[in-house]
Amino acid sequence: MVQSQLSPMMQHYMETKKQYPDCVLFYRLGDFYEMFFDDALTVSKELEITLTGKECGLPERAPMCGVPFHAVDSYLNRLVQKGYKVAIAEQMEDPKQAKGLVKREVIRVVTPGTITSAQALDETKNNYLMGIVCTDGGYGVSTADISTGDFLVTEVSTDRELFDEINKFSPSEIICNNAFYVSGVDIEELKNRYHVAVSALDSHFFGEESCHKVLKEHFRVGSLSGLGLEDYGTGIIAAGAVMQYMYETQKSTLEHITTIKPYSTGQFMIIDTSTRRNLELVETMREKQKRGTLLWVLDKTKTAMGARLLRAYIEQPLIHREEIIARQSAVEELNMNYISREEIREYLNPVYDLERLIGRISYKTANPRDLISFCNSLEMLPYIKRLLGEFSSPLLKALADDMDPLEDLFELIRSAIVEEPPITLREGGIIRDGYNEEADKLRAAKTEGKTWLAELEAREREKTGIKGLKVKFNKVFGYYFEVTNSFKNMVPDYFVRKQTLTNAERFTTDELKQLEEIIMGAEDKLVSLEYDLFCEVRDHIASQVVRIQKTAKSIAGTDVFCSLSTVASRRNYVKPAINEKGTISIKNGRHPVVEQMMRDDLFVANDTYLDNGKNRLSVITGPNMAGKSTYMRQVALIVLMAQLGSFVPADEADIGICDRIFTRVGASDDLASGQSTFMVEMTEVANILRNATRNSLLVLDEIGRGTSTFDGLSIAWAVIEHISSPRLLGAKTLFATHYHELTELEGTIAGVKNYCIAVKEQGDDIVFLRKIVRGGADKSYGIQVAKLAGVPESVILRAKEIAEELSNADITARAKEIAEVSANIAQRKVVPKPDEVDMQQLTFFDTVKDDDIIKELSELEINSMTPVDAMNTLYRLQNKLKNRWKDS
Ligand code: ADP
């Protein structure tokens, strides 16, 4: 493209675009924001709007599309939600008054992590922007929510910890240094998996000096130790980059970002990605909905701030006993004083999202109605504070202390703004009578002017004798007398014609002109004065941001504790004891979500006992559908609820604090990353074995299911050996399996106990009792479950026949064989060191690898075999084996 041939406006467009190459440029032209060239092609496709063209000085017209300025938000939001960044170039002067080209400037860049429009944000969720700085020694991670002013920073040393943070916050945008982009992390996978926009920023964002400077200047401190950041090296760089990025995109002073909070990942329980998903903490696995999750059960919050904080509590359970107990006491006290609690909840009802409102107030985008919502919320504060003050739990007391009733701001808004103001700022009608003398005077002039007009109208009607002579008004001609044609000849000389219509004429007089000037002058002056007064009020509120944010946090906390208490009372939860000796003892525990999904108290409660000694690992057997995974998730959820400070669904509970919860539940193909079910399963097992500690809780469902029975059983066996060995791991574990052979391990390995979920046989059918009992299940009841599921009768009958035949081919014999082999290995060797384990398992497998029967088995193309082929092959292999045993 030859730049010099472009029209002057297009040249300016191109220059602006050059400064924002990674953004779509919305370029204001009159009543539209227009996009040109590639941007126009992209946007017309993404938003399905018509592509047109514009003369631009080149032989061909420039592709163009546009959106009307009054509806820009909805287009902008859609584009940003798709991951685009949008730069908005505004007209900086009135085109009517501009000499030459209208001055245009980019006033804001809107990106997924920095969008603030209320329309685009889910009020129950934070919208996070995350900065990641990758160095040789680890990562600096800083997370900010521009809409609420939250700003956090931490450092982590491994990829896994980094992904735990990404998971915890699920940011909508990540900015990072180049080193992160080339560190081997699969950026495309990151984008797809977490629906996050990721971009590497220019190195100037990550300069040590500039990062220190921007933080010191923003928070007005001489040294970063004043912010508690002295021990954060890469953290500061991440936070500095986020701060600079926010300045560059928002082009505002960001006064509502008043604090930065350093935290250590060691303060919270670690929950990895798949565990969060499996336990369905805040969204369900399939539909990605809130209904059916732990959050859904626990969320009885009344405010958006409370809803966001509760989500954060669930995402970050605590690991320090005193902190957990402090939260429990708050919930307990609210339970006991439920009348006050209900009263507080009533007062919370009308409280708006103060955090986001103050954001908009600081940004100067809050309109008069926003201030009224704000004021209505403030009205509740003194009542809430008074009620909270009656409590003695330290946390509730602290919340009461932190709550500033903000009465001055309430009074200010109440006295300044009318009860039902318009949304717009430029049409007046905002300021109350009596708030400002000058405004009152102008208002009087306006009303008196109207009386004068009425008097003039009466006078002229009498003087001229024209009946029906009326003073009228329109925006183009102002005030005028209207005379219908039938009275035309009665019009006196001093009436000056303004306009002729078909059946009437319009006139003015000197007196009318004078009145018009007074009235219109007063009107214009009043509108502009009201605007100024409104801005003054808004700016004053903005200057009180620290007090408001503190109060908002306190409201959020109050709301969360009231919510936890309400759920605890309604659902009959109990306060769990919290111990540090590692025992998990639950009497009549229930699954919080499943019990709520069921009507009529059908849920069967179950006990749990795990410790770090004789009851480390429960092997849980039982047919499919018996309730194994429900039971295991229930235990994990009860532990998690206890650690976030909630009461739990049980009759009694004593919970040993867990540093991490790991789950390996169900087998789902990870198609996105092209990994097979088994590969995913083993990757997760590897992660668990590598990262779990003695204080972790492991929930393992059907390990080894994704491969052949023989391999699967052997892997499950070896995993149990590893986990239950106090020298190697010794973590508390629930291990559900359909390999009944694993029940052999009780008595062989210390700490392993068998449990099964009871079923009752009724003739050919089974009844699920849902009760967990000691001992192993003796049958798998697969065919009965298939029958229950509605598999046709003929198939069920045939399956029974086959099962009888197969029972001769006793796979249990192989399991016994494994037990013997492993016992022999154990006798011959001292207990292996962790890093020797893999090698030893390999030697064991090596002994059977070359066996021709095993080889043939492993090479069978099962998918292409008919059932009859399969049966015949099995018979043949079995006979071969029997003969061999006979021979030996
Ligand atoms: P499994 O893991 O053994 O195949 P699930 O845990 O998936 O079985 O449970 C199957 C169904 O049984 C669940 O969908 C649930 O509705 C029901 N269920 C499980 N546990 C209970 C219980 N304790 N009380 C009542 N119903 C239960």
PDB file of C-alpha atoms and ligand atoms in Angstrom, residues 594 598 602-606 622-631 634 701 770, ligand 1:
ATOM      1  CA  VAL A 594     -25.956 -35.669  45.811  1.00  0.00           C
ATOM      2  CA  MET A 598     -32.254 -36.307  45.936  1.00  0.00           C
ATOM      3  CA  LEU A 602     -33.096 -41.029  50.249  1.00  0.00           C
ATOM      4  CA  PHE A 603     -29.417 -40.478  50.694  1.00  0.00           C
ATOM      5  CA  VAL A 604     -27.716 -43.171  52.752  1.00  0.00           C
ATOM      6  CA  ALA A 605     -25.137 -41.783  55.175  1.00  0.00           C
ATOM      7  CA  ASN A 606     -21.809 -43.547  55.653  1.00  0.00           C
ATOM      8  CA  GLY A 622     -18.567 -53.205  45.017  1.00  0.00           C
ATOM      9  CA  PRO A 623     -20.439 -53.455  41.753  1.00  0.00           C
ATOM     10  CA  ASN A 624     -20.729 -50.578  39.354  1.00  0.00           C
ATOM     11  CA  MET A 625     -23.390 -48.132  40.436  1.00  0.00           C
ATOM     12  CA  ALA A 626     -23.085 -49.223  44.045  1.00  0.00           C
ATOM     13  CA  GLY A 627     -21.981 -45.772  45.113  1.00  0.00           C
ATOM     14  CA  LYS A 628     -18.188 -46.045  45.324  1.00  0.00           C
ATOM     15  CA  SER A 629     -17.303 -42.795  43.653  1.00  0.00           C
ATOM     16  CA  THR A 630     -20.064 -40.904  45.407  1.00  0.00           C
ATOM     17  CA  TYR A 631     -18.661 -42.124  48.702  1.00  0.00           C
ATOM     18  CA  GLN A 634     -18.088 -37.230  49.678  1.00  0.00           C
ATOM     19  CA  ASP A 701     -11.115 -44.656  41.361  1.00  0.00           C
ATOM     20  CA  ARG A 770     -25.454 -47.826  49.485  1.00  0.00           C
TER      21      ARG A 770
HETATM   22  P1  ADP B   1     -20.033 -46.390  41.429  1.00  0.00           P
HETATM   23  O1  ADP B   1     -18.901 -45.441  41.545  1.00  0.00           O
HETATM   24  O2  ADP B   1     -19.940 -47.505  42.432  1.00  0.00           O
HETATM   25  O3  ADP B   1     -20.254 -46.922  40.051  1.00  0.00           O
HETATM   26  P2  ADP B   1     -21.677 -44.086  41.912  1.00  0.00           P
HETATM   27  O4  ADP B   1     -20.969 -43.502  43.058  1.00  0.00           O
HETATM   28  O5  ADP B   1     -21.489 -43.480  40.585  1.00  0.00           O
HETATM   29  O6  ADP B   1     -21.370 -45.644  41.810  1.00  0.00           O
HETATM   30  O7  ADP B   1     -23.202 -44.084  42.325  1.00  0.00           O
HETATM   31  C1  ADP B   1     -24.223 -44.427  41.453  1.00  0.00           C
HETATM   32  C2  ADP B   1     -25.519 -43.721  41.833  1.00  0.00           C
HETATM   33  O8  ADP B   1     -25.961 -44.170  43.090  1.00  0.00           O
HETATM   34  C3  ADP B   1     -25.320 -42.238  42.022  1.00  0.00           C
HETATM   35  O9  ADP B   1     -25.682 -41.576  40.855  1.00  0.00           O
HETATM   36  C4  ADP B   1     -26.237 -41.850  43.142  1.00  0.00           C
HETATM   37  O10 ADP B   1     -27.433 -41.308  42.638  1.00  0.00           O
HETATM   38  C5  ADP B   1     -26.529 -43.135  43.840  1.00  0.00           C
HETATM   39  N1  ADP B   1     -25.892 -43.130  45.181  1.00  0.00           N
HETATM   40  C6  ADP B   1     -24.575 -43.248  45.422  1.00  0.00           C
HETATM   41  N2  ADP B   1     -24.346 -43.214  46.741  1.00  0.00           N
HETATM   42  C7  ADP B   1     -25.531 -43.070  47.345  1.00  0.00           C
HETATM   43  C8  ADP B   1     -25.948 -42.974  48.713  1.00  0.00           C
HETATM   44  N3  ADP B   1     -25.073 -43.032  49.719  1.00  0.00           N
HETATM   45  N4  ADP B   1     -27.259 -42.830  48.968  1.00  0.00           N
HETATM   46  C9  ADP B   1     -28.156 -42.805  47.947  1.00  0.00           C
HETATM   47  N5  ADP B   1     -27.814 -42.882  46.663  1.00  0.00           N
HETATM   48  C10 ADP B   1     -26.530 -43.015  46.343  1.00  0.00           C
END
